[in-house]
PDB file of C-alpha atoms and ligand atoms in Angstrom:
ATOM      1  CA  MET A   1       9.117 -46.226 -90.416  1.00 59.00           C
ATOM      2  CA  LYS A   2       7.647 -47.183 -87.086  1.00 68.00           C
ATOM      3  CA  GLN A   3       4.848 -44.836 -85.997  1.00 77.00           C
ATOM      4  CA  GLU A   4       5.255 -43.535 -82.455  1.00 88.00           C
ATOM      5  CA  SER A   5       2.108 -43.902 -80.409  1.00 96.00           C
ATOM      6  CA  LEU A   6      -0.010 -40.804 -79.821  1.00 96.00           C
ATOM      7  CA  GLU A   7       0.578 -41.330 -76.092  1.00 96.00           C
ATOM      8  CA  SER A   8       4.367 -41.165 -76.359  1.00 96.00           C
ATOM      9  CA  ARG A   9       4.342 -38.261 -78.847  1.00 96.00           C
ATOM     10  CA  MET A  10       2.119 -36.234 -76.547  1.00 96.00           C
ATOM     11  CA  ARG A  11       4.135 -37.178 -73.450  1.00 96.00           C
ATOM     12  CA  ALA A  12       7.355 -36.087 -75.176  1.00 95.00           C
ATOM     13  CA  LEU A  13       5.868 -32.609 -75.607  1.00 97.00           C
ATOM     14  CA  GLU A  14       5.425 -32.290 -71.854  1.00 97.00           C
ATOM     15  CA  TYR A  15       8.833 -30.935 -72.422  1.00 96.00           C
ATOM     16  CA  PHE A  16       9.933 -29.815 -68.956  1.00 96.00           C
ATOM     17  CA  HIS A  17       8.472 -32.749 -67.073  1.00 95.00           C
ATOM     18  CA  ASP A  18      11.820 -34.526 -66.626  1.00 95.00           C
ATOM     19  CA  LEU A  19      13.475 -31.484 -65.079  1.00 98.00           C
ATOM     20  CA  LYS A  20      14.444 -32.285 -61.485  1.00 98.00           C
ATOM     21  CA  LEU A  21      16.258 -30.624 -58.600  1.00 98.00           C
ATOM     22  CA  LEU A  22      19.979 -31.386 -58.669  1.00 98.00           C
ATOM     23  CA  PRO A  23      20.628 -34.607 -56.740  1.00 97.00           C
ATOM     24  CA  GLY A  24      22.334 -34.028 -53.408  1.00 96.00           C
ATOM     25  CA  ALA A  25      21.889 -30.248 -53.464  1.00 98.00           C
ATOM     26  CA  TRP A  26      20.092 -27.916 -51.068  1.00 98.00           C
ATOM     27  CA  ALA A  27      16.968 -26.348 -52.513  1.00 98.00           C
ATOM     28  CA  ILE A  28      15.181 -23.178 -51.514  1.00 98.00           C
ATOM     29  CA  VAL A  29      11.744 -22.413 -52.903  1.00 99.00           C
ATOM     30  CA  ARG A  30      10.783 -18.748 -52.764  1.00 99.00           C
ATOM     31  CA  VAL A  31       7.199 -17.698 -53.318  1.00 99.00           C
ATOM     32  CA  ASP A  32       6.324 -14.027 -53.718  1.00 98.00           C
ATOM     33  CA  GLY A  33       2.922 -12.331 -53.722  1.00 98.00           C
ATOM     34  CA  ARG A  34       1.905 -11.137 -57.174  1.00 98.00           C
ATOM     35  CA  SER A  35       1.133  -7.408 -57.362  1.00 98.00           C
ATOM     36  CA  PHE A  36       0.856  -7.209 -53.582  1.00 97.00           C
ATOM     37  CA  SER A  37       1.673  -3.492 -53.725  1.00 96.00           C
ATOM     38  CA  ARG A  38      -1.790  -3.136 -55.260  1.00 95.00           C
ATOM     39  CA  LEU A  39      -3.423  -5.763 -53.038  1.00 94.00           C
ATOM     40  CA  THR A  40      -2.156  -4.043 -49.869  1.00 94.00           C
ATOM     41  CA  SER A  41      -2.646  -0.448 -51.039  1.00 92.00           C
ATOM     42  CA  GLN A  42      -6.163   0.113 -49.652  1.00 90.00           C
ATOM     43  CA  LYS A  43      -6.887  -2.014 -46.618  1.00 91.00           C
ATOM     44  CA  PHE A  44      -3.509  -2.337 -44.890  1.00 96.00           C
ATOM     45  CA  GLU A  45      -1.422   0.034 -42.805  1.00 96.00           C
ATOM     46  CA  LYS A  46       1.850   1.244 -44.306  1.00 96.00           C
ATOM     47  CA  PRO A  47       4.650   0.393 -44.244  1.00 97.00           C
ATOM     48  CA  PHE A  48       3.673  -2.573 -42.010  1.00 98.00           C
ATOM     49  CA  ASP A  49       0.398  -4.041 -40.924  1.00 98.00           C
ATOM     50  CA  VAL A  50       0.375  -6.796 -38.331  1.00 98.00           C
ATOM     51  CA  ARG A  51      -2.798  -8.283 -39.883  1.00 98.00           C
ATOM     52  CA  PHE A  52      -1.025  -8.680 -43.217  1.00 98.00           C
ATOM     53  CA  HIS A  53       1.988 -10.132 -41.431  1.00 98.00           C
ATOM     54  CA  ASN A  54      -0.206 -12.682 -39.628  1.00 98.00           C
ATOM     55  CA  MET A  55      -1.663 -13.795 -42.968  1.00 98.00           C
ATOM     56  CA  MET A  56       1.863 -14.330 -44.293  1.00 98.00           C
ATOM     57  CA  VAL A  57       2.720 -16.284 -41.124  1.00 98.00           C
ATOM     58  CA  LYS A  58      -0.310 -18.559 -41.613  1.00 98.00           C
ATOM     59  CA  THR A  59       0.631 -19.067 -45.276  1.00 98.00           C
ATOM     60  CA  THR A  60       4.237 -19.859 -44.385  1.00 98.00           C
ATOM     61  CA  GLU A  61       3.187 -22.362 -41.726  1.00 98.00           C
ATOM     62  CA  ALA A  62       0.959 -24.157 -44.248  1.00 98.00           C
ATOM     63  CA  LEU A  63       3.783 -24.400 -46.807  1.00 98.00           C
ATOM     64  CA  PHE A  64       6.315 -25.402 -44.173  1.00 98.00           C
ATOM     65  CA  THR A  65       4.252 -28.346 -42.892  1.00 98.00           C
ATOM     66  CA  GLU A  66       2.671 -29.391 -46.203  1.00 98.00           C
ATOM     67  CA  LEU A  67       6.000 -29.569 -48.052  1.00 98.00           C
ATOM     68  CA  GLY A  68       8.142 -30.750 -45.134  1.00 97.00           C
ATOM     69  CA  ALA A  69      10.685 -27.923 -45.174  1.00 98.00           C
ATOM     70  CA  ALA A  70      13.706 -27.850 -42.876  1.00 98.00           C
ATOM     71  CA  TYR A  71      13.405 -24.093 -42.279  1.00 98.00           C
ATOM     72  CA  ALA A  72      11.239 -21.261 -43.576  1.00 98.00           C
ATOM     73  CA  TYR A  73      11.611 -17.511 -43.538  1.00 98.00           C
ATOM     74  CA  THR A  74       9.137 -14.780 -44.383  1.00 98.00           C
ATOM     75  CA  GLU A  75       9.517 -11.033 -44.845  1.00 98.00           C
ATOM     76  CA  SER A  76       7.213  -8.604 -46.653  1.00 98.00           C
ATOM     77  CA  ASP A  77       5.201 -10.611 -49.235  1.00 98.00           C
ATOM     78  CA  GLU A  78       7.790 -13.354 -49.763  1.00 98.00           C
ATOM     79  CA  ILE A  79       8.445 -16.778 -48.226  1.00 99.00           C
ATOM     80  CA  SER A  80      11.626 -18.856 -48.538  1.00 99.00           C
ATOM     81  CA  LEU A  81      11.513 -22.599 -47.762  1.00 99.00           C
ATOM     82  CA  LEU A  82      14.670 -24.625 -47.269  1.00 98.00           C
ATOM     83  CA  PHE A  83      14.776 -28.299 -48.280  1.00 98.00           C
ATOM     84  CA  ALA A  84      17.494 -30.753 -47.321  1.00 97.00           C
ATOM     85  CA  PRO A  85      19.507 -32.557 -50.033  1.00 97.00           C
ATOM     86  CA  SER A  86      17.592 -35.761 -49.173  1.00 97.00           C
ATOM     87  CA  TRP A  87      14.154 -34.163 -49.760  1.00 98.00           C
ATOM     88  CA  ASP A  88      12.272 -36.358 -52.249  1.00 97.00           C
ATOM     89  CA  PHE A  89       8.875 -34.635 -52.508  1.00 97.00           C
ATOM     90  CA  CYS A  90       7.262 -35.466 -55.891  1.00 97.00           C
ATOM     91  CA  ASP A  91      10.460 -37.173 -56.983  1.00 97.00           C
ATOM     92  CA  ARG A  92      12.111 -33.682 -56.971  1.00 98.00           C
ATOM     93  CA  GLU A  93      10.221 -32.674 -60.134  1.00 98.00           C
ATOM     94  CA  VAL A  94      10.666 -28.941 -60.695  1.00 98.00           C
ATOM     95  CA  GLU A  95       7.277 -28.330 -62.351  1.00 98.00           C
ATOM     96  CA  LYS A  96       5.411 -29.957 -59.474  1.00 98.00           C
ATOM     97  CA  ILE A  97       7.416 -28.187 -56.767  1.00 98.00           C
ATOM     98  CA  VAL A  98       7.021 -24.761 -58.353  1.00 98.00           C
ATOM     99  CA  SER A  99       3.339 -25.107 -59.195  1.00 98.00           C
ATOM    100  CA  LEU A 100       2.287 -26.749 -55.922  1.00 98.00           C
ATOM    101  CA  SER A 101       4.176 -24.260 -53.744  1.00 98.00           C
ATOM    102  CA  ALA A 102       2.565 -21.334 -55.581  1.00 98.00           C
ATOM    103  CA  GLY A 103      -0.826 -23.055 -55.350  1.00 98.00           C
ATOM    104  CA  ILE A 104      -0.584 -23.806 -51.631  1.00 98.00           C
ATOM    105  CA  ALA A 105       0.538 -20.242 -50.869  1.00 98.00           C
ATOM    106  CA  SER A 106      -2.230 -18.706 -52.993  1.00 98.00           C
ATOM    107  CA  ALA A 107      -4.934 -20.904 -51.446  1.00 98.00           C
ATOM    108  CA  HIS A 108      -3.913 -20.269 -47.848  1.00 98.00           C
ATOM    109  CA  PHE A 109      -3.350 -16.535 -48.251  1.00 98.00           C
ATOM    110  CA  ALA A 110      -6.702 -16.192 -50.042  1.00 98.00           C
ATOM    111  CA  LEU A 111      -8.439 -18.060 -47.211  1.00 98.00           C
ATOM    112  CA  ALA A 112      -6.752 -15.916 -44.563  1.00 97.00           C
ATOM    113  CA  SER A 113      -7.414 -12.604 -46.324  1.00 97.00           C
ATOM    114  CA  GLY A 114     -10.770 -13.351 -47.912  1.00 96.00           C
ATOM    115  CA  VAL A 115      -9.660 -12.027 -51.317  1.00 96.00           C
ATOM    116  CA  PRO A 116      -8.190 -13.822 -54.352  1.00 97.00           C
ATOM    117  CA  ALA A 117      -4.390 -13.717 -54.168  1.00 97.00           C
ATOM    118  CA  HIS A 118      -1.648 -15.180 -56.338  1.00 98.00           C
ATOM    119  CA  PHE A 119       1.961 -16.118 -55.643  1.00 98.00           C
ATOM    120  CA  ASP A 120       4.749 -16.871 -58.088  1.00 98.00           C
ATOM    121  CA  SER A 121       7.443 -19.404 -57.210  1.00 98.00           C
ATOM    122  CA  ARG A 122      11.070 -20.034 -58.070  1.00 98.00           C
ATOM    123  CA  ILE A 123      13.836 -22.405 -57.055  1.00 98.00           C
ATOM    124  CA  TRP A 124      17.316 -21.625 -55.781  1.00 98.00           C
ATOM    125  CA  MET A 125      19.925 -24.401 -55.613  1.00 98.00           C
ATOM    126  CA  GLY A 126      22.960 -24.517 -53.347  1.00 98.00           C
ATOM    127  CA  ALA A 127      25.812 -26.990 -53.327  1.00 97.00           C
ATOM    128  CA  THR A 128      27.122 -26.103 -49.867  1.00 96.00           C
ATOM    129  CA  THR A 129      25.758 -25.121 -46.476  1.00 96.00           C
ATOM    130  CA  ALA A 130      27.798 -21.889 -46.740  1.00 97.00           C
ATOM    131  CA  GLN A 131      25.657 -20.923 -49.736  1.00 98.00           C
ATOM    132  CA  VAL A 132      22.506 -21.659 -47.730  1.00 98.00           C
ATOM    133  CA  LEU A 133      23.738 -19.328 -44.957  1.00 98.00           C
ATOM    134  CA  ASP A 134      24.520 -16.641 -47.566  1.00 98.00           C
ATOM    135  CA  TYR A 135      21.043 -16.994 -49.024  1.00 98.00           C
ATOM    136  CA  PHE A 136      19.268 -16.353 -45.732  1.00 98.00           C
ATOM    137  CA  HIS A 137      21.695 -13.577 -44.845  1.00 98.00           C
ATOM    138  CA  TRP A 138      20.809 -12.007 -48.225  1.00 98.00           C
ATOM    139  CA  ARG A 139      17.053 -12.173 -47.609  1.00 98.00           C
ATOM    140  CA  MET A 140      17.392 -10.751 -44.073  1.00 98.00           C
ATOM    141  CA  SER A 141      19.495  -7.877 -45.423  1.00 98.00           C
ATOM    142  CA  ASP A 142      16.731  -7.217 -47.941  1.00 97.00           C
ATOM    143  CA  ALA A 143      14.139  -7.200 -45.146  1.00 98.00           C
ATOM    144  CA  SER A 144      16.203  -4.759 -43.103  1.00 97.00           C
ATOM    145  CA  ARG A 145      16.902  -2.415 -46.055  1.00 97.00           C
ATOM    146  CA  CYS A 146      13.242  -2.388 -47.141  1.00 98.00           C
ATOM    147  CA  ALA A 147      11.967  -1.850 -43.581  1.00 98.00           C
ATOM    148  CA  LEU A 148      14.175   1.204 -43.060  1.00 98.00           C
ATOM    149  CA  HIS A 149      13.332   2.614 -46.472  1.00 98.00           C
ATOM    150  CA  GLY A 150       9.614   1.874 -46.042  1.00 98.00           C
ATOM    151  CA  TRP A 151       9.450   3.597 -42.660  1.00 98.00           C
ATOM    152  CA  CYS A 152      11.235   6.693 -44.048  1.00 98.00           C
ATOM    153  CA  TYR A 153       9.124   6.797 -47.192  1.00 98.00           C
ATOM    154  CA  TRP A 154       5.754   6.520 -45.409  1.00 98.00           C
ATOM    155  CA  THR A 155       6.813   8.938 -42.662  1.00 97.00           C
ATOM    156  CA  LEU A 156       7.500  11.554 -45.349  1.00 98.00           C
ATOM    157  CA  ARG A 157       4.267  10.711 -47.172  1.00 97.00           C
ATOM    158  CA  ASN A 158       2.310  11.110 -43.936  1.00 96.00           C
ATOM    159  CA  GLU A 159       3.870  14.563 -43.545  1.00 96.00           C
ATOM    160  CA  GLY A 160       2.245  15.517 -46.835  1.00 96.00           C
ATOM    161  CA  GLN A 161       4.998  14.820 -49.377  1.00 97.00           C
ATOM    162  CA  ASP A 162       3.894  13.153 -52.598  1.00 97.00           C
ATOM    163  CA  ALA A 163       5.485   9.946 -53.953  1.00 97.00           C
ATOM    164  CA  ARG A 164       7.974  11.831 -56.143  1.00 97.00           C
ATOM    165  CA  GLN A 165       9.092  14.201 -53.373  1.00 97.00           C
ATOM    166  CA  ALA A 166       9.542  11.426 -50.800  1.00 98.00           C
ATOM    167  CA  SER A 167      11.542   9.279 -53.252  1.00 97.00           C
ATOM    168  CA  LYS A 168      13.741  12.261 -54.125  1.00 97.00           C
ATOM    169  CA  VAL A 169      14.558  12.951 -50.450  1.00 97.00           C
ATOM    170  CA  LEU A 170      15.573   9.291 -49.929  1.00 98.00           C
ATOM    171  CA  GLU A 171      17.513   8.895 -53.179  1.00 97.00           C
ATOM    172  CA  GLY A 172      21.145   8.097 -52.371  1.00 95.00           C
ATOM    173  CA  MET A 173      20.605   8.590 -48.614  1.00 97.00           C
ATOM    174  CA  THR A 174      22.815   6.365 -46.439  1.00 97.00           C
ATOM    175  CA  ARG A 175      21.537   3.969 -43.804  1.00 97.00           C
ATOM    176  CA  SER A 176      22.611   6.283 -41.026  1.00 97.00           C
ATOM    177  CA  GLY A 177      20.960   9.217 -42.816  1.00 98.00           C
ATOM    178  CA  LYS A 178      17.691   7.303 -42.887  1.00 98.00           C
ATOM    179  CA  ASN A 179      18.025   6.351 -39.215  1.00 98.00           C
ATOM    180  CA  GLU A 180      18.595  10.041 -38.442  1.00 97.00           C
ATOM    181  CA  LEU A 181      15.559  11.107 -40.500  1.00 98.00           C
ATOM    182  CA  LEU A 182      13.364   8.806 -38.397  1.00 98.00           C
ATOM    183  CA  PHE A 183      15.052   9.755 -35.116  1.00 97.00           C
ATOM    184  CA  GLU A 184      14.384  13.467 -35.736  1.00 97.00           C
ATOM    185  CA  ARG A 185      10.703  12.550 -35.949  1.00 96.00           C
ATOM    186  CA  GLY A 186      10.661  10.548 -32.734  1.00 96.00           C
ATOM    187  CA  ILE A 187      11.009   7.100 -34.301  1.00 97.00           C
ATOM    188  CA  ASN A 188      13.896   4.919 -33.162  1.00 97.00           C
ATOM    189  CA  TYR A 189      14.359   2.321 -35.908  1.00 97.00           C
ATOM    190  CA  ASN A 190      15.963  -0.087 -33.427  1.00 96.00           C
ATOM    191  CA  ASP A 191      12.804  -0.043 -31.297  1.00 97.00           C
ATOM    192  CA  LEU A 192      10.549  -1.190 -34.156  1.00 97.00           C
ATOM    193  CA  PRO A 193       9.290  -4.797 -33.922  1.00 97.00           C
ATOM    194  CA  LEU A 194      11.893  -7.392 -34.895  1.00 97.00           C
ATOM    195  CA  TRP A 195       9.558  -9.119 -37.366  1.00 98.00           C
ATOM    196  CA  GLN A 196       9.570  -5.916 -39.397  1.00 98.00           C
ATOM    197  CA  ARG A 197      13.347  -5.407 -39.273  1.00 98.00           C
ATOM    198  CA  ARG A 198      14.515  -9.029 -39.536  1.00 98.00           C
ATOM    199  CA  GLY A 199      11.622 -11.164 -40.743  1.00 98.00           C
ATOM    200  CA  THR A 200      10.247 -14.341 -39.161  1.00 98.00           C
ATOM    201  CA  GLY A 201      11.709 -17.862 -39.017  1.00 98.00           C
ATOM    202  CA  PHE A 202       9.967 -21.258 -38.867  1.00 98.00           C
ATOM    203  CA  LEU A 203      11.644 -24.387 -37.550  1.00 98.00           C
ATOM    204  CA  TRP A 204      10.788 -27.723 -36.031  1.00 97.00           C
ATOM    205  CA  GLU A 205      11.012 -28.329 -32.291  1.00 96.00           C
ATOM    206  CA  THR A 206      10.539 -31.624 -30.513  1.00 95.00           C
ATOM    207  CA  TYR A 207       8.503 -32.111 -27.363  1.00 95.00           C
ATOM    208  CA  GLN A 208       7.381 -34.987 -25.165  1.00 95.00           C
ATOM    209  CA  LYS A 209       3.714 -35.899 -25.498  1.00 93.00           C
ATOM    210  CA  GLU A 210       2.188 -37.654 -22.498  1.00 92.00           C
ATOM    211  CA  GLY A 211      -0.329 -40.395 -23.239  1.00 91.00           C
ATOM    212  CA  PHE A 212      -2.155 -43.312 -21.674  1.00 91.00           C
ATOM    213  CA  ASN A 213      -2.449 -46.817 -23.063  1.00 90.00           C
ATOM    214  CA  PRO A 214      -5.839 -48.176 -21.890  1.00 90.00           C
ATOM    215  CA  GLN A 215      -4.878 -51.725 -22.876  1.00 91.00           C
ATOM    216  CA  THR A 216      -1.808 -51.901 -20.657  1.00 92.00           C
ATOM    217  CA  GLY A 217      -2.958 -49.243 -18.182  1.00 91.00           C
ATOM    218  CA  GLN A 218       0.400 -47.534 -18.537  1.00 92.00           C
ATOM    219  CA  HIS A 219       1.304 -43.888 -18.981  1.00 92.00           C
ATOM    220  CA  THR A 220       3.403 -43.318 -22.092  1.00 92.00           C
ATOM    221  CA  THR A 221       5.566 -40.561 -23.502  1.00 93.00           C
ATOM    222  CA  ALA A 222       6.256 -40.093 -27.179  1.00 94.00           C
ATOM    223  CA  THR A 223       8.559 -37.617 -28.900  1.00 95.00           C
ATOM    224  CA  ARG A 224       6.615 -35.417 -31.316  1.00 96.00           C
ATOM    225  CA  ARG A 225       7.560 -32.397 -33.350  1.00 95.00           C
ATOM    226  CA  ARG A 226       5.757 -29.110 -33.830  1.00 97.00           C
ATOM    227  CA  VAL A 227       6.351 -25.844 -35.647  1.00 98.00           C
ATOM    228  CA  LYS A 228       8.219 -23.146 -33.778  1.00 98.00           C
ATOM    229  CA  ILE A 229       7.690 -19.604 -35.048  1.00 98.00           C
ATOM    230  CA  ASP A 230      10.598 -17.322 -34.252  1.00 98.00           C
ATOM    231  CA  GLU A 231       9.824 -13.594 -34.268  1.00 98.00           C
ATOM    232  CA  THR A 232      13.097 -12.692 -32.547  1.00 97.00           C
ATOM    233  CA  LEU A 233      15.682 -13.925 -35.043  1.00 98.00           C
ATOM    234  CA  PRO A 234      19.308 -13.013 -34.400  1.00 98.00           C
ATOM    235  CA  MET A 235      21.210 -11.170 -37.125  1.00 97.00           C
ATOM    236  CA  GLY A 236      24.714 -11.264 -38.635  1.00 96.00           C
ATOM    237  CA  ASP A 237      27.070 -13.943 -37.316  1.00 97.00           C
ATOM    238  CA  PRO A 238      24.663 -15.165 -34.590  1.00 98.00           C
ATOM    239  CA  TYR A 239      22.063 -15.786 -37.351  1.00 98.00           C
ATOM    240  CA  ARG A 240      24.672 -17.783 -39.303  1.00 97.00           C
ATOM    241  CA  ALA A 241      25.410 -19.822 -36.152  1.00 97.00           C
ATOM    242  CA  TYR A 242      21.665 -20.360 -35.596  1.00 97.00           C
ATOM    243  CA  LEU A 243      21.249 -21.641 -39.161  1.00 98.00           C
ATOM    244  CA  THR A 244      24.407 -23.746 -39.004  1.00 97.00           C
ATOM    245  CA  THR A 245      22.989 -25.692 -36.053  1.00 95.00           C
ATOM    246  CA  LEU A 246      19.754 -26.139 -37.975  1.00 95.00           C
ATOM    247  CA  VAL A 247      21.264 -27.338 -41.264  1.00 95.00           C
ATOM    248  CA  GLU A 248      23.706 -29.649 -39.497  1.00 93.00           C
ATOM    249  CA  SER A 249      20.754 -31.455 -37.911  1.00 90.00           C
ATOM    250  CA  CYS A 250      19.151 -32.138 -41.333  1.00 88.00           C
TER     251      CYS A 250
HETATM  252  N1  LIG B 301       0.537  -1.963 -46.646  1.00 58.72           N
HETATM  253  C1  LIG B 301       1.393  -2.975 -46.514  1.00 58.72           C
HETATM  254  N2  LIG B 301       1.986  -3.440 -47.625  1.00 58.72           N
HETATM  255  C2  LIG B 301       2.874  -4.448 -47.499  1.00 58.72           C
HETATM  256  C3  LIG B 301       3.186  -5.047 -46.252  1.00 58.72           C
HETATM  257  N3  LIG B 301       4.112  -6.007 -46.454  1.00 58.72           N
HETATM  258  C4  LIG B 301       4.360  -6.022 -47.792  1.00 58.72           C
HETATM  259  N4  LIG B 301       3.619  -5.084 -48.423  1.00 58.72           N
HETATM  260  C5  LIG B 301       3.586  -4.761 -49.872  1.00 58.72           C
HETATM  261  O1  LIG B 301       4.122  -5.825 -50.600  1.00 58.72           O
HETATM  262  C6  LIG B 301       5.003  -5.285 -51.613  1.00 58.72           C
HETATM  263  C7  LIG B 301       6.045  -6.323 -51.914  1.00 58.72           C
HETATM  264  O2  LIG B 301       6.942  -5.897 -52.889  1.00 58.72           O
HETATM  265  P1  LIG B 301       7.075  -6.577 -54.308  1.00 58.72           P
HETATM  266  O3  LIG B 301       6.918  -8.058 -54.222  1.00 58.72           O
HETATM  267  O4  LIG B 301       8.351  -6.054 -54.906  1.00 58.72           O
HETATM  268  O5  LIG B 301       5.868  -5.919 -55.112  1.00 58.72           O
HETATM  269  P2  LIG B 301       4.625  -6.578 -55.865  1.00 58.72           P
HETATM  270  O6  LIG B 301       3.632  -5.487 -56.109  1.00 58.72           O
HETATM  271  O7  LIG B 301       4.127  -7.750 -55.100  1.00 58.72           O
HETATM  272  O8  LIG B 301       5.227  -6.981 -57.282  1.00 58.72           O
HETATM  273  P3  LIG B 301       5.520  -8.446 -57.912  1.00 58.72           P
HETATM  274  O9  LIG B 301       6.003  -9.319 -56.776  1.00 58.72           O
HETATM  275  O10 LIG B 301       6.589  -8.212 -58.935  1.00 58.72           O
HETATM  276  O11 LIG B 301       4.233  -8.927 -58.508  1.00 58.72           O
HETATM  277  C8  LIG B 301       5.540  -4.005 -51.018  1.00 58.72           C
HETATM  278  O12 LIG B 301       5.836  -3.074 -51.990  1.00 58.72           O
HETATM  279  C9  LIG B 301       4.389  -3.510 -50.161  1.00 58.72           C
HETATM  280  O13 LIG B 301       3.594  -2.676 -50.946  1.00 58.72           O
HETATM  281  C10 LIG B 301       2.517  -4.552 -45.087  1.00 58.72           C
HETATM  282  O14 LIG B 301       2.719  -4.999 -43.947  1.00 58.72           O
HETATM  283  N5  LIG B 301       1.637  -3.510 -45.275  1.00 58.72           N
HETATM  284 MG1  LIG B 302       5.405  -9.381 -54.674  1.00 58.72          MG
END
């Protein structure tokens, strides 16, 4: 019997290495801060702290540019990155995409915050643009639900209720009930910053860069692209229309 080389036997046990993103499908990578409830419990304002948000924005921008995403979205401690069907980063190898995205996020958040921080990472696959729109609608709904709940919860806690009491008050309460709870205390949910209620988007925009060619003595213009950070995302159908334009240009 022919003996397989040590090299090929060992390579074969890198069992998941051949796993790749589905050809021709949309991919979304979502990274999420590990145990960020603990990480944020001492030094950050609740339910939202603009310093924490800015660290997430910096982390998202790094992932967006480093990986060449078509769109990115961040809310709370999570970041979703959309990749076009033609994206061929690392030959679409799942292990590389998952580990590098978690690594890039962890490194940049740790640099921004000055403390060690870890992110996990997962992949979502979509066959159609309609599924992509549903995905981002889903994450924005999550942002909105958590923002309303978080504001109610911490308002009650700040009034002196303990964790159990505040959770009990909010258990089963409707959206309008929660809005009312805040309103009675002088907080209009609809006046809170949009980044808290809807999250933040990242897209590419093109611009004309003026230059000068010293050899020909001529002024030049070149089309360049830069990251646009959108803190005033639309919601519902206008958000779907916004994303449709974006995905159709991919
Ligand atoms: N204080 C503060 N905390 C925040 C802010 N944004 C997000 N967080 C925290 O981040 C947590 C994110 O929720 P999860 O991802 O479910 O919780 P986690 O502790 O990170 O748990 P795992 O992701 O399962 O490891 C929230 O519970 C908040 O505690 C913020 O602006 N201020
Ligand atoms: Mg988390």
